[in-house]
Structure formats: C-alpha cells, structure tokens
Coordinates of N, CA, C and O in Angstrom, one line a residue:
X1 N 258.0 -84.7 24.7 CA 258.5 -85.8 25.0 C 257.2 -86.6 25.1 O 256.6 -85.9 26.4
X2 N 257.2 -87.7 25.0 CA 256.2 -88.8 25.2 C 256.2 -90.3 25.5 O 257.2 -90.5 24.6
X3 N 256.4 -90.7 26.4 CA 256.9 -91.9 26.7 C 255.7 -92.9 27.2 O 254.6 -92.8 28.0
X4 N 255.8 -94.3 26.5 CA 254.9 -94.9 26.8 C 255.3 -96.3 27.4 O 255.8 -96.9 26.6
X5 N 255.1 -96.9 28.4 CA 255.3 -98.0 28.9 C 255.0 -98.8 28.3 O 253.6 -99.1 27.8
X6 N 255.8 -100.2 27.5 CA 255.2 -101.4 26.9 C 254.9 -102.6 27.9 O 254.0 -103.4 27.9
X7 N 256.0 -102.8 28.9 CA 255.9 -103.9 30.0 C 256.0 -103.4 31.5 O 254.6 -103.4 31.7
X8 N 257.0 -102.7 32.0 CA 256.9 -102.7 33.1 C 256.0 -101.1 33.5 O 256.1 -100.4 32.8
X9 N 255.2 -101.1 34.1 CA 254.5 -99.6 34.4 C 253.1 -99.4 33.3 O 252.8 -98.3 33.4
X10 N 253.1 -100.6 32.6 CA 251.7 -100.5 31.6 C 250.6 -100.3 32.0 O 249.8 -101.3 32.8
X11 N 249.8 -99.2 31.6 CA 248.1 -99.3 32.0 C 248.1 -98.5 32.9 O 248.6 -97.9 33.9
X12 N 246.6 -97.9 32.8 CA 246.1 -97.2 33.9 C 245.9 -97.4 35.6 O 246.1 -97.6 36.5
X13 N 245.8 -99.4 35.3 CA 245.6 -99.9 36.6 C 246.7 -99.9 37.5 O 247.1 -99.4 38.3
X14 N 248.3 -100.1 37.0 CA 249.5 -99.9 37.5 C 249.7 -98.4 37.9 O 250.0 -98.1 38.8
X15 N 249.4 -97.6 37.3 CA 249.8 -96.3 37.5 C 248.9 -95.4 38.6 O 249.2 -94.7 39.2
X16 N 247.6 -96.3 38.6 CA 246.4 -95.7 39.8 C 246.9 -96.5 40.9 O 246.2 -95.9 41.8
X17 N 247.2 -97.6 41.1 CA 247.5 -98.3 42.1 C 248.1 -98.0 43.5 O 247.6 -98.4 44.2
X18 N 249.5 -97.2 43.3 CA 249.5 -96.3 44.7 C 248.7 -95.5 44.9 O 248.2 -95.7 46.6
X19 N 247.7 -94.9 44.2 CA 246.6 -93.9 44.7 C 245.7 -94.9 45.7 O 245.0 -94.9 46.6
X20 N 245.1 -96.1 44.9 CA 244.4 -97.0 45.5 C 244.7 -97.8 46.8 O 244.0 -97.9 47.5
X21 N 246.1 -98.1 46.7 CA 246.7 -98.8 48.0 C 246.2 -97.1 49.2 O 246.2 -97.9 50.1
X22 N 246.5 -96.6 48.8 CA 246.7 -95.8 50.1 C 245.4 -95.2 50.3 O 245.0 -95.1 51.7
X23 N 244.1 -95.1 49.4 CA 243.0 -94.9 49.5 C 242.2 -96.2 50.5 O 241.5 -96.0 51.4
X24 N 243.1 -97.3 50.2 CA 242.2 -98.2 50.8 C 243.0 -98.4 52.5 O 242.3 -98.5 53.5
X25 N 244.1 -98.0 52.6 CA 244.3 -97.1 53.9 C 243.5 -96.7 54.8 O 243.4 -96.5 56.3
X26 N 243.1 -95.5 53.9 CA 242.2 -94.3 54.4 C 241.2 -95.0 55.0 O 240.6 -95.1 56.4
X27 N 240.4 -96.3 54.4 CA 239.4 -96.8 54.6 C 239.7 -97.8 55.9 O 238.8 -97.9 56.5
X28 N 240.8 -98.4 56.0 CA 241.2 -99.1 57.0 C 241.0 -98.4 58.5 O 240.8 -99.0 59.5
X29 N 241.4 -97.0 58.3 CA 241.6 -96.6 59.5 C 240.1 -96.0 59.9 O 240.1 -95.6 61.0
X30 N 239.4 -95.5 58.7 CA 237.7 -95.2 59.0 C 236.8 -96.4 59.7 O 236.3 -96.1 60.6
X31 N 237.4 -97.7 59.4 CA 236.6 -98.9 60.0 C 237.2 -99.2 61.3 O 236.6 -99.1 62.3
X32 N 238.5 -98.5 61.7 CA 239.1 -98.7 62.7 C 238.8 -98.1 64.1 O 238.1 -98.4 65.3
X33 N 238.3 -96.9 63.7 CA 237.5 -95.4 64.4 C 236.2 -96.3 64.5 O 235.7 -96.0 65.6
X34 N 235.7 -96.7 63.2 CA 233.9 -97.0 63.7 C 234.3 -98.5 64.8 O 233.1 -98.3 65.5
X35 N 235.1 -99.0 64.5 CA 235.1 -100.3 65.5 C 235.3 -99.6 66.8 O 234.6 -100.4 68.0
X36 N 236.2 -99.0 67.0 CA 236.2 -98.1 68.3 C 235.3 -97.3 69.1 O 234.7 -97.8 70.0
X37 N 234.5 -96.9 68.0 CA 233.1 -96.4 68.2 C 232.3 -97.2 68.9 O 231.4 -97.4 70.1
X38 N 232.2 -98.5 68.1 CA 231.0 -99.3 68.6 C 231.5 -100.0 69.9 O 230.6 -100.3 70.6
X39 N 232.9 -100.3 69.8 CA 233.3 -100.9 71.2 C 233.0 -100.1 72.3 O 232.3 -100.4 73.5
X40 N 233.3 -98.5 72.2 CA 233.0 -97.7 73.2 C 231.7 -97.7 73.5 O 231.1 -97.6 74.7
X41 N 230.5 -97.6 72.9 CA 229.3 -97.8 72.9 C 229.0 -99.2 73.4 O 227.8 -99.0 74.6
X42 N 229.0 -100.0 73.1 CA 228.9 -101.5 73.8 C 229.3 -101.6 75.1 O 228.2 -102.1 76.2
X43 N 230.6 -100.7 75.6 CA 231.1 -101.0 77.1 C 230.0 -100.2 77.8 O 230.0 -100.3 78.8
X44 N 229.8 -99.1 77.2 CA 228.9 -97.8 78.1 C 227.5 -99.0 78.0 O 227.1 -98.8 79.3
X45 N 227.1 -99.5 77.4 CA 225.6 -100.1 77.5 C 226.2 -101.0 78.3 O 225.1 -101.4 79.7
X46 N 227.0 -101.7 78.5 CA 227.3 -103.0 79.6 C 227.4 -102.5 80.7 O 226.8 -103.1 82.0
X47 N 228.3 -101.1 81.3 CA 228.3 -100.6 82.1 C 226.9 -100.4 82.9 O 226.6 -100.2 84.2
X48 N 226.0 -99.5 82.0 CA 224.6 -99.2 82.3 C 224.0 -100.4 82.9 O 223.7 -100.0 83.9
X49 N 223.8 -101.5 82.4 CA 222.8 -102.6 82.8 C 224.0 -103.0 84.2 O 223.3 -103.7 85.2
X50 N 225.3 -103.2 84.0 CA 226.0 -103.2 85.4 C 225.7 -102.7 86.6 O 225.1 -102.9 87.4
X51 N 225.5 -101.0 86.6 CA 224.8 -99.9 87.1 C 223.3 -100.9 87.5 O 223.0 -100.3 88.8
X52 N 222.5 -101.0 86.6 CA 221.3 -101.2 86.8 C 221.5 -102.4 88.0 O 220.6 -102.4 89.1
X53 N 222.2 -103.4 87.5 CA 222.0 -104.6 88.1 C 222.3 -104.2 89.7 O 222.3 -104.9 90.9
X54 N 223.8 -103.7 89.9 CA 224.0 -103.5 91.3 C 222.9 -102.2 92.1 O 222.8 -102.6 93.6
X55 N 221.7 -101.3 91.6 CA 221.1 -100.7 92.1 C 220.0 -102.0 92.8 O 219.2 -101.7 93.7
X56 N 219.9 -103.0 91.7 CA 218.7 -104.0 92.3 C 219.2 -105.0 93.2 O 218.7 -105.2 94.3
X57 N 220.6 -105.1 93.2 CA 221.2 -106.0 94.4 C 221.3 -105.1 95.7 O 220.8 -105.7 96.6
X58 N 221.3 -104.1 96.0 CA 221.1 -103.0 97.0 C 219.8 -103.2 97.3 O 220.1 -102.9 98.7
X59 N 218.8 -103.1 96.5 CA 217.6 -103.0 97.2 C 217.2 -104.2 97.8 O 216.9 -104.2 98.5
X60 N 217.9 -105.6 97.3 CA 217.4 -106.7 97.4 C 218.4 -106.9 99.1 O 217.5 -107.3 100.1
X61 N 219.3 -106.2 98.8 CA 220.4 -106.3 100.2 C 219.3 -105.5 101.5 O 219.4 -105.9 102.7
X62 N 219.0 -104.7 101.3 CA 218.2 -103.6 101.9 C 217.1 -104.2 102.4 O 216.7 -104.2 103.6
X63 N 216.2 -105.1 101.5 CA 215.1 -105.6 102.1 C 215.4 -106.8 102.5 O 214.6 -107.2 103.8
X64 N 216.2 -107.6 102.7 CA 216.9 -108.7 103.9 C 217.1 -108.2 105.0 O 217.0 -109.0 105.9
X65 N 218.2 -107.0 104.7 CA 218.0 -106.5 106.1 C 217.3 -106.0 106.8 O 217.0 -106.5 108.2
X66 N 216.5 -105.5 106.1 CA 215.1 -104.9 107.1 C 214.2 -106.6 107.3 O 213.6 -106.1 109.0
X67 N 214.1 -107.4 106.9 CA 213.4 -108.7 107.5 C 214.3 -109.1 108.3 O 213.5 -109.7 109.5
X68 N 215.3 -109.2 108.2 CA 216.3 -110.1 109.3 C 216.4 -108.8 110.7 O 216.2 -109.4 112.0
X69 N 216.1 -107.3 110.7 CA 216.2 -106.7 111.9 C 214.1 -107.3 112.0 O 214.7 -106.8 113.5
X70 N 213.5 -107.0 111.6 CA 212.4 -107.3 112.3 C 212.5 -108.5 112.6 O 211.9 -108.4 113.7
X71 N 212.7 -109.4 112.4 CA 212.7 -111.0 112.8 C 213.5 -111.0 114.6 O 213.3 -111.6 115.0
X72 N 214.7 -110.2 114.2 CA 215.7 -109.9 115.6 C 214.6 -109.5 116.6 O 214.8 -109.9 117.7
X73 N 214.0 -108.4 115.8 CA 213.1 -108.0 117.4 C 212.1 -108.2 117.7 O 212.4 -108.6 118.9
X74 N 211.6 -109.2 117.1 CA 210.7 -110.3 117.5 C 210.7 -111.1 118.1 O 210.4 -111.4 119.3
X75 N 212.2 -111.8 117.8 CA 212.4 -113.2 119.0 C 213.0 -112.4 119.7 O 212.7 -112.8 121.1
X76 N 213.9 -110.9 120.0 CA 214.5 -110.6 121.0 C 212.8 -110.3 122.3 O 213.2 -110.3 123.7
X77 N 212.0 -109.5 121.7 CA 210.5 -109.1 122.3 C 210.3 -110.3 122.8 O 210.0 -110.8 124.2
X78 N 209.7 -111.5 122.2 CA 209.6 -112.9 122.4 C 210.2 -113.4 123.9 O 210.2 -114.2 124.8
X79 N 212.1 -113.4 123.8 CA 212.7 -114.1 124.6 C 212.6 -112.8 126.0 O 212.6 -113.9 126.9
X80 N 212.7 -112.0 125.9 CA 212.3 -110.6 127.0 C 210.7 -111.2 127.8 O 210.9 -111.1 128.7
X81 N 209.9 -111.7 127.2 CA 208.5 -112.1 127.3 C 208.9 -113.0 128.4 O 207.6 -113.5 128.8
X82 N 209.7 -114.0 128.0 CA 209.7 -115.4 128.4 C 208.7 -116.5 127.7 O 208.3 -117.6 128.3
X83 N 208.5 -115.9 126.4 CA 207.9 -117.2 125.6 C 209.3 -118.2 125.1 O 210.2 -118.2 125.5
X84 N 208.5 -119.2 124.1 CA 209.5 -120.3 124.1 C 210.5 -119.8 122.8 O 210.2 -120.5 122.0
X85 N 211.1 -119.3 123.0 CA 212.5 -118.2 122.4 C 213.6 -118.8 123.6 O 213.8 -118.3 124.4
X86 N 214.9 -119.5 123.0 CA 216.0 -119.6 123.6 C 217.0 -118.5 122.9 O 216.9 -118.0 122.1
X87 N 217.8 -118.6 124.0 CA 218.9 -117.3 123.2 C 219.6 -117.6 122.1 O 220.4 -116.8 121.7
X88 N 219.5 -118.8 121.7 CA 220.5 -119.1 120.6 C 219.8 -118.7 119.1 O 220.2 -118.3 118.5
X89 N 218.5 -118.8 119.4 CA 217.7 -118.0 118.1 C 217.9 -116.9 118.1 O 218.0 -116.2 117.1
X90 N 217.8 -116.0 119.4 CA 217.6 -114.4 119.0 C 219.5 -114.4 118.4 O 219.7 -113.6 117.8
X91 N 220.3 -115.1 119.4 CA 221.8 -114.6 118.9 C 221.9 -115.2 117.1 O 222.5 -114.0 116.3
X92 N 221.2 -116.0 117.0 CA 221.5 -116.5 115.3 C 220.5 -115.4 114.1 O 220.8 -114.9 113.5
X93 N 219.4 -115.0 115.0 CA 218.8 -113.6 114.1 C 219.6 -112.6 114.2 O 219.5 -111.7 113.3
X94 N 220.3 -112.3 115.3 CA 221.5 -111.3 115.6 C 222.4 -111.3 114.2 O 222.7 -110.3 113.5
X95 N 222.8 -112.7 113.8 CA 223.8 -113.0 113.6 C 223.5 -112.8 111.8 O 224.0 -112.2 111.1
X96 N 222.3 -113.1 111.7 CA 221.4 -113.0 110.5 C 221.4 -111.3 110.2 O 221.5 -110.7 108.4
X97 N 221.0 -110.4 111.0 CA 220.9 -109.0 110.5 C 222.5 -108.5 110.0 O 222.2 -107.8 109.4
X98 N 223.0 -109.1 110.9 CA 224.8 -108.2 110.7 C 225.1 -108.8 109.6 O 225.7 -108.3 108.7
X99 N 225.0 -109.9 109.1 CA 225.2 -110.7 107.8 C 224.6 -109.7 106.6 O 225.1 -109.4 105.7
X100 N 223.0 -109.8 106.8 CA 222.7 -108.9 106.1 C 223.1 -107.4 105.9 O 223.0 -106.4 104.6
X101 N 223.6 -106.6 107.0 CA 224.0 -105.4 106.8 C 225.6 -105.1 106.3 O 225.5 -104.5 105.2
X102 N 226.4 -106.5 106.1 CA 227.7 -106.6 105.5 C 227.0 -106.6 104.2 O 227.8 -106.0 103.2
X103 N 226.1 -107.4 103.9 CA 225.6 -107.4 102.4 C 225.0 -106.3 102.0 O 225.7 -105.8 100.6
X104 N 224.7 -105.2 102.6 CA 223.9 -104.0 101.9 C 225.6 -103.1 102.0 O 225.5 -102.4 100.9
X105 N 226.4 -103.1 102.9 CA 227.4 -102.3 102.6 C 228.1 -102.8 101.2 O 229.0 -101.8 100.9
X106 N 228.4 -104.2 101.2 CA 229.4 -104.9 100.0 C 228.4 -104.1 98.9 O 228.8 -103.9 97.8
X107 N 227.0 -104.5 99.0 CA 226.1 -104.1 97.6 C 226.3 -102.7 97.3 O 226.4 -102.0 96.0
X108 N 226.5 -101.4 98.2 CA 226.9 -100.4 98.3 C 228.0 -99.9 97.6 O 228.0 -99.1 96.6
X109 N 229.0 -100.8 97.7 CA 230.5 -100.3 97.2 C 230.5 -100.9 95.9 O 230.8 -99.9 95.2
X110 N 229.4 -102.2 95.8 CA 229.8 -102.7 94.0 C 228.8 -101.7 93.0 O 229.1 -101.0 92.0
X111 N 227.9 -101.0 93.7 CA 227.2 -99.8 93.3 C 228.1 -98.5 92.8 O 228.1 -98.2 91.7
X112 N 228.7 -98.2 93.9 CA 229.4 -97.1 93.6 C 230.8 -97.3 92.3 O 231.3 -97.0 91.8
X113 N 231.3 -98.2 92.7 CA 231.9 -99.1 91.5 C 231.8 -99.3 90.0 O 232.2 -98.7 89.3
X114 N 230.3 -99.5 90.1 CA 229.6 -99.5 89.1 C 229.2 -98.2 88.4 O 229.7 -97.8 87.1
X115 N 229.6 -97.4 89.0 CA 229.0 -96.2 88.7 C 229.9 -95.2 88.1 O 230.0 -94.6 87.1
X116 N 231.1 -95.6 88.9 CA 232.1 -94.8 88.5 C 233.0 -95.5 87.0 O 233.4 -94.7 86.5
X117 N 232.6 -96.6 86.8 CA 233.2 -97.5 86.0 C 232.3 -96.8 84.3 O 233.2 -96.0 83.5
X118 N 231.2 -96.5 84.9 CA 230.2 -95.7 83.9 C 230.7 -94.3 83.7 O 230.6 -93.7 82.6
X119 N 230.6 -93.7 84.7 CA 231.3 -92.1 84.3 C 232.5 -92.7 83.9 O 232.9 -91.0 82.6
X120 N 233.5 -93.1 84.2 CA 234.8 -93.0 83.4 C 234.7 -93.1 81.9 O 235.1 -92.5 81.2
X121 N 233.7 -94.2 81.4 CA 233.6 -94.3 79.9 C 233.2 -93.2 79.5 O 233.0 -92.8 78.2
X122 N 231.9 -92.9 79.9 CA 231.3 -91.5 79.5 C 232.1 -90.2 79.4 O 231.4 -88.8 78.8
X123 N 233.0 -90.1 80.1 CA 233.6 -88.8 80.4 C 233.3 -87.8 81.6 O 233.4 -86.7 81.6
X124 N 232.6 -88.5 82.3 CA 231.5 -87.4 83.6 C 232.4 -87.8 84.5 O 232.7 -88.4 85.2
X125 N 232.9 -86.3 85.5 CA 233.6 -86.1 86.6 C 233.0 -87.3 87.6 O 231.7 -86.6 87.7
X126 N 233.8 -87.7 88.8 CA 233.4 -88.3 89.6 C 232.8 -87.4 90.8 O 231.6 -87.4 91.6
X127 N 233.3 -86.1 90.9 CA 232.6 -85.3 91.4 C 232.0 -84.0 91.0 O 231.8 -82.7 91.7
X128 N 230.7 -84.3 90.3 CA 229.7 -83.3 89.9 C 228.9 -83.3 91.1 O 228.1 -82.5 90.5
X129 N 228.6 -84.2 91.7 CA 227.6 -83.9 92.6 C 226.1 -84.7 92.5 O 225.5 -84.8 93.0
X130 N 226.4 -85.6 91.1 CA 225.1 -85.9 90.6 C 225.2 -87.4 90.7 O 226.5 -88.0 91.0
X131 N 223.9 -88.2 90.9 CA 224.0 -89.5 91.0 C 223.7 -90.1 89.7 O 222.1 -89.4 89.4
X132 N 224.1 -90.9 89.0 CA 223.4 -91.8 88.3 C 222.4 -93.1 88.4 O 222.8 -93.8 89.1
X133 N 221.5 -92.6 88.1 CA 220.6 -93.8 88.6 C 219.9 -93.9 87.2 O 219.3 -93.4 86.5
X134 N 219.9 -95.4 86.5 CA 219.2 -96.1 85.8 C 217.5 -95.9 85.4 O 217.3 -96.2 86.5
X135 N 217.2 -95.5 84.6 CA 215.8 -95.6 84.4 C 215.1 -96.4 83.7 O 213.3 -96.8 83.9
X136 N 215.8 -97.2 83.0 CA 215.0 -97.7 82.0 C 215.0 -99.2 82.6 O 215.9 -100.0 83.4
X137 N 214.0 -99.8 82.4 CA 213.6 -101.4 82.8 C 214.4 -102.4 81.9 O 214.1 -102.4 80.7
X138 N 214.4 -103.8 82.5 CA 215.5 -104.3 81.4 C 214.2 -105.2 80.8 O 213.0 -105.6 81.7
X139 N 213.9 -105.5 79.5 CA 212.8 -106.0 79.1 C 212.8 -107.3 79.6 O 213.7 -108.4 79.0
X140 N 211.9 -107.9 79.3 CA 211.4 -109.4 80.1 C 211.1 -109.9 79.1 O 210.6 -111.4 78.7
X141 N 211.3 -109.7 77.3 CA 210.2 -109.9 76.6 C 211.1 -111.7 75.9 O 212.4 -110.9 75.8
X142 N 210.4 -112.0 75.5 CA 211.4 -113.5 75.3 C 212.0 -112.7 73.8 O 211.3 -112.1 73.0
X143 N 213.2 -113.1 73.2 CA 213.9 -112.7 71.8 C 214.4 -113.7 71.4 O 215.0 -114.6 71.8
X144 N 214.3 -113.8 70.0 CA 214.4 -114.9 69.1 C 215.1 -114.1 68.2 O 214.5 -113.1 67.3
X145 N 216.3 -114.7 67.5 CA 217.3 -113.8 66.6 C 217.2 -114.6 65.3 O 217.1 -116.1 65.6
X146 N 217.0 -114.4 64.2 CA 217.0 -115.2 63.0 C 218.7 -115.1 63.0 O 219.4 -114.0 62.6
X147 N 219.2 -116.5 63.0 CA 220.6 -116.5 63.0 C 221.2 -116.4 61.7 O 222.3 -115.7 61.2
X148 N 220.4 -116.6 60.2 CA 221.1 -116.2 58.7 C 221.0 -114.6 58.4 O 222.3 -114.2 57.8
X149 N 220.3 -114.0 58.9 CA 220.2 -112.3 59.1 C 221.1 -112.1 59.6 O 221.9 -111.2 59.5
X150 N 221.6 -112.4 60.9 CA 222.5 -111.8 62.1 C 224.0 -112.0 61.5 O 224.7 -111.6 61.1
X151 N 224.3 -113.3 60.8 CA 225.1 -113.9 60.3 C 225.6 -113.0 58.9 O 226.7 -112.3 59.0
X152 N 224.6 -112.6 58.0 CA 224.8 -112.0 57.0 C 225.1 -110.4 57.0 O 226.0 -109.7 56.7
X153 N 224.5 -109.9 58.4 CA 224.8 -108.4 58.8 C 226.4 -108.4 59.3 O 227.0 -107.5 58.9
X154 N 226.5 -109.2 59.9 CA 227.7 -109.4 60.6 C 229.0 -109.4 59.6 O 229.8 -108.6 59.9
X155 N 229.0 -110.4 58.7 CA 229.5 -110.5 57.9 C 229.8 -109.0 56.8 O 230.9 -108.6 56.2
X156 N 228.6 -108.6 56.6 CA 228.4 -107.3 55.9 C 229.0 -106.1 56.5 O 229.4 -104.7 56.0
X157 N 228.6 -105.8 57.8 CA 228.9 -104.4 58.4 C 230.0 -104.6 59.6 O 230.5 -103.4 59.6
X158 N 230.7 -105.6 59.9 CA 231.4 -105.6 61.2 C 232.9 -104.7 60.4 O 233.3 -105.3 59.3
X159 N 233.1 -103.8 61.4 CA 234.3 -103.4 60.4 C 235.5 -104.2 60.8 O 236.3 -103.9 59.5
X160 N 235.6 -104.9 61.8 CA 237.0 -105.7 61.7 C 236.8 -106.8 60.3 O 238.3 -106.8 59.6
X161 N 236.0 -107.4 60.1 CA 235.8 -108.3 59.0 C 236.3 -106.9 57.4 O 236.8 -107.7 56.7
X162 N 235.4 -105.9 57.4 CA 235.7 -104.9 56.4 C 237.1 -104.7 56.3 O 237.7 -104.6 54.9
X163 N 237.9 -104.6 57.2 CA 239.1 -104.0 57.7 C 240.2 -105.6 56.8 O 241.2 -105.1 55.9
X164 N 239.7 -106.3 57.4 CA 240.4 -107.6 56.7 C 240.4 -108.0 55.2 O 241.1 -108.1 54.6
X165 N 239.1 -107.5 54.6 CA 238.9 -107.6 53.2 C 239.7 -106.5 52.8 O 240.4 -106.7 51.4
X166 N 239.7 -105.5 53.1 CA 240.4 -104.5 52.3 C 242.0 -104.7 52.8 O 242.8 -104.4 51.6
X167 N 242.8 -105.2 53.9 CA 244.0 -105.8 53.8 C 244.2 -107.1 52.5 O 245.3 -106.5 52.4
X168 N 243.4 -107.6 52.6 CA 243.3 -108.8 51.5 C 243.5 -107.9 50.0 O 244.5 -108.3 49.4
X169 N 242.7 -107.2 50.3 CA 242.6 -106.4 48.7 C 244.0 -105.5 48.5 O 244.5 -105.6 47.3
X170 N 244.5 -105.1 49.3 CA 245.8 -104.2 49.2 C 246.8 -105.3 49.1 O 247.9 -104.9 48.5
X171 N 247.0 -106.4 49.6 CA 248.1 -107.5 49.6 C 248.2 -107.7 48.0 O 248.9 -108.3 47.3
X172 N 246.8 -108.1 47.4 CA 246.4 -108.3 46.3 C 247.0 -107.4 45.3 O 247.6 -107.7 44.5
X173 N 246.6 -106.0 45.6 CA 247.0 -104.9 44.6 C 248.9 -104.6 44.5 O 249.5 -104.5 43.8
X174 N 249.1 -105.0 45.7 CA 251.0 -104.9 46.1 C 251.4 -106.0 45.2 O 252.6 -105.8 44.7
X175 N 251.0 -107.1 45.2 CA 251.4 -108.1 44.8 C 251.5 -107.9 42.9 O 252.4 -108.3 42.5
X176 N 250.4 -107.3 42.4 CA 250.2 -107.1 41.0 C 251.5 -106.1 41.0 O 251.9 -106.2 39.7
X177 N 251.4 -105.2 41.7 CA 252.1 -104.1 41.3 C 253.8 -104.5 41.6 O 254.5 -104.6 40.4
X178 N 253.9 -105.4 42.4 CA 255.3 -105.9 42.6 C 255.6 -107.3 41.2 O 256.8 -107.2 40.7
X179 N 254.4 -107.8 40.7 CA 254.8 -108.6 39.6 C 254.8 -107.9 38.3 O 255.7 -108.5 37.5
X180 N 254.7 -106.5 38.1 CA 254.7 -105.5 37.6 C 256.2 -105.2 37.5 O 256.2 -104.9 36.3
X181 N 256.4 -105.0 38.4 CA 257.7 -104.2 38.7 C 259.0 -105.6 38.2 O 260.3 -105.0 38.0
X182 N 258.6 -106.6 38.1 CA 259.6 -107.6 37.7 C 259.6 -107.6 36.3 O 260.6 -108.0 35.8
X183 N 258.9 -107.1 35.6 CA 259.0 -107.2 34.0 C 259.9 -106.4 33.8 O 260.3 -105.1 34.5
X184 N 260.5 -106.4 32.8 CA 261.6 -105.5 32.2 C 261.1 -104.2 31.3 O 259.8 -104.2 31.3
X185 N 261.9 -103.1 31.4 CA 261.5 -102.0 31.2 C 261.8 -101.7 29.6 O 262.8 -101.8 28.9
X186 N 260.3 -101.6 29.1 CA 260.5 -101.4 27.4 C 259.1 -100.1 27.2 O 258.3 -100.4 27.4
X187 N 260.3 -99.2 26.7 CA 259.2 -98.0 26.5 C 258.9 -97.6 25.2 O 260.0 -97.7 24.1
X188 N 258.2 -97.0 24.9 CA 258.0 -96.0 23.1 C 258.2 -94.6 23.9 O 257.4 -93.7 24.4
X189 N 259.3 -94.0 22.8 CA 259.6 -92.8 23.2 C 259.5 -92.1 22.1 O 259.9 -92.2 20.9
X190 N 258.3 -91.2 22.0 CA 258.3 -89.8 21.2 C 259.2 -88.5 21.5 O 258.9 -88.3 22.7
X191 N 260.1 -88.1 20.6 CA 260.6 -86.7 21.0 C 260.6 -85.6 19.8 O 260.8 -86.3 18.6
X192 N 260.0 -84.2 20.2 CA 260.0 -83.5 19.2 C 260.7 -81.9 19.9 O 260.2 -82.0 21.2
X193 N 261.5 -81.5 19.1 CA 262.6 -80.5 19.4 C 262.6 -79.4 18.5 O 262.2 -79.5 17.3
X194 N 262.0 -78.4 18.8 CA 262.1 -76.9 18.0 C 263.5 -76.2 18.4 O 263.2 -75.9 19.6
X195 N 264.5 -75.4 17.6 CA 265.3 -75.3 17.7 C 265.1 -73.6 17.0 O 264.7 -73.5 16.0

C-alpha cells in the first residue's frame, strides 16, 4: 500500500517538522548550558578581582594603621618630654590608631568573605589550608571599545539571543504545522494485494 497526502500532512517539510522542532529544543538546551558556563566564568572573574581589591584594601588599612601608630608614639614621647603637645593631641592620635586598627580588622574580614566567595564558585574547600592570593595586576591601560563590532558580536554570539531566535523559529514551525493540521485530509492511496 502506498499513501500520498495531498492536503493535510503533504510534503517533506511537514513530515520532518517534529524532528526539526525537537532539534531546535536540543540547540536551545545547549545554548542554555553555554549561557550558564559564561555566567559562571564571569562570576569567577568578578570574584577574583573582588579578592584583589580586598587585598589592596587590607594593605592600605595596614599602612594607615602603621602611620597612625607611629604618629601616636611620636606625640606620646613628645608629651612625656614636656614638648608643645597637649593630652588631647595624644588622645586624638590614639583614637586614630584604634580607628585604623578596626579598619584593618574589617578589611581582613572582607578579604575572608571575598576569598570564601571565590572558593565557593570554584568548588574549592575552605579547609584545604591554602590561601588564594591574586598574582595578576589590574591593567591601567586605557581601553577603547568599538561599539559596532561589540554590538554585532553580542547579537551573533550571545546564547540568550540565540535561544530567543530559536524559540521564534520553533513557534513559526509550530504555527505552520498547526495550519497544515487545519486542512482537510485528502490522500491518494494505491493498494496492491497478492493472494
């Protein structure tokens, strides 16, 4: 028996449509995985530079604390020697030292949080006994981006945009398949029997 649809289900386009739609779904899942991977790499890079910044903040706080301690010691020695320094200046220098000391503690806590965030994203245990210290220095060179090429690359390569284009294509194919299903069924059938 040979059956050839003339209206509903006619043509290779309609016959292959379920396979094409499922292939588009597979491509969408691959693009979704690619988007998740891009997001993970971006988040790791952001956390890396957050950790870099936390180390810089800690170093700055330690430098400030060291300078405040030195100032406090000098003023205290001058006060004890009877120089032209009053007790309020010594107390203010001591207060500045303790302020910078608390800044060092806060910067160290922020550093631990930044390192913990980076470890979590990278899947590294916090109890491995290692310290993560960024070795790359931030680039101070001026950056100029070409807007047109960046836009074209984003439109061509962003997984989210590709997913949406595929979703539109899938909807168009589903619409064409649904329109074909509204046609009446008219088939040409050829039957051969041998007894």
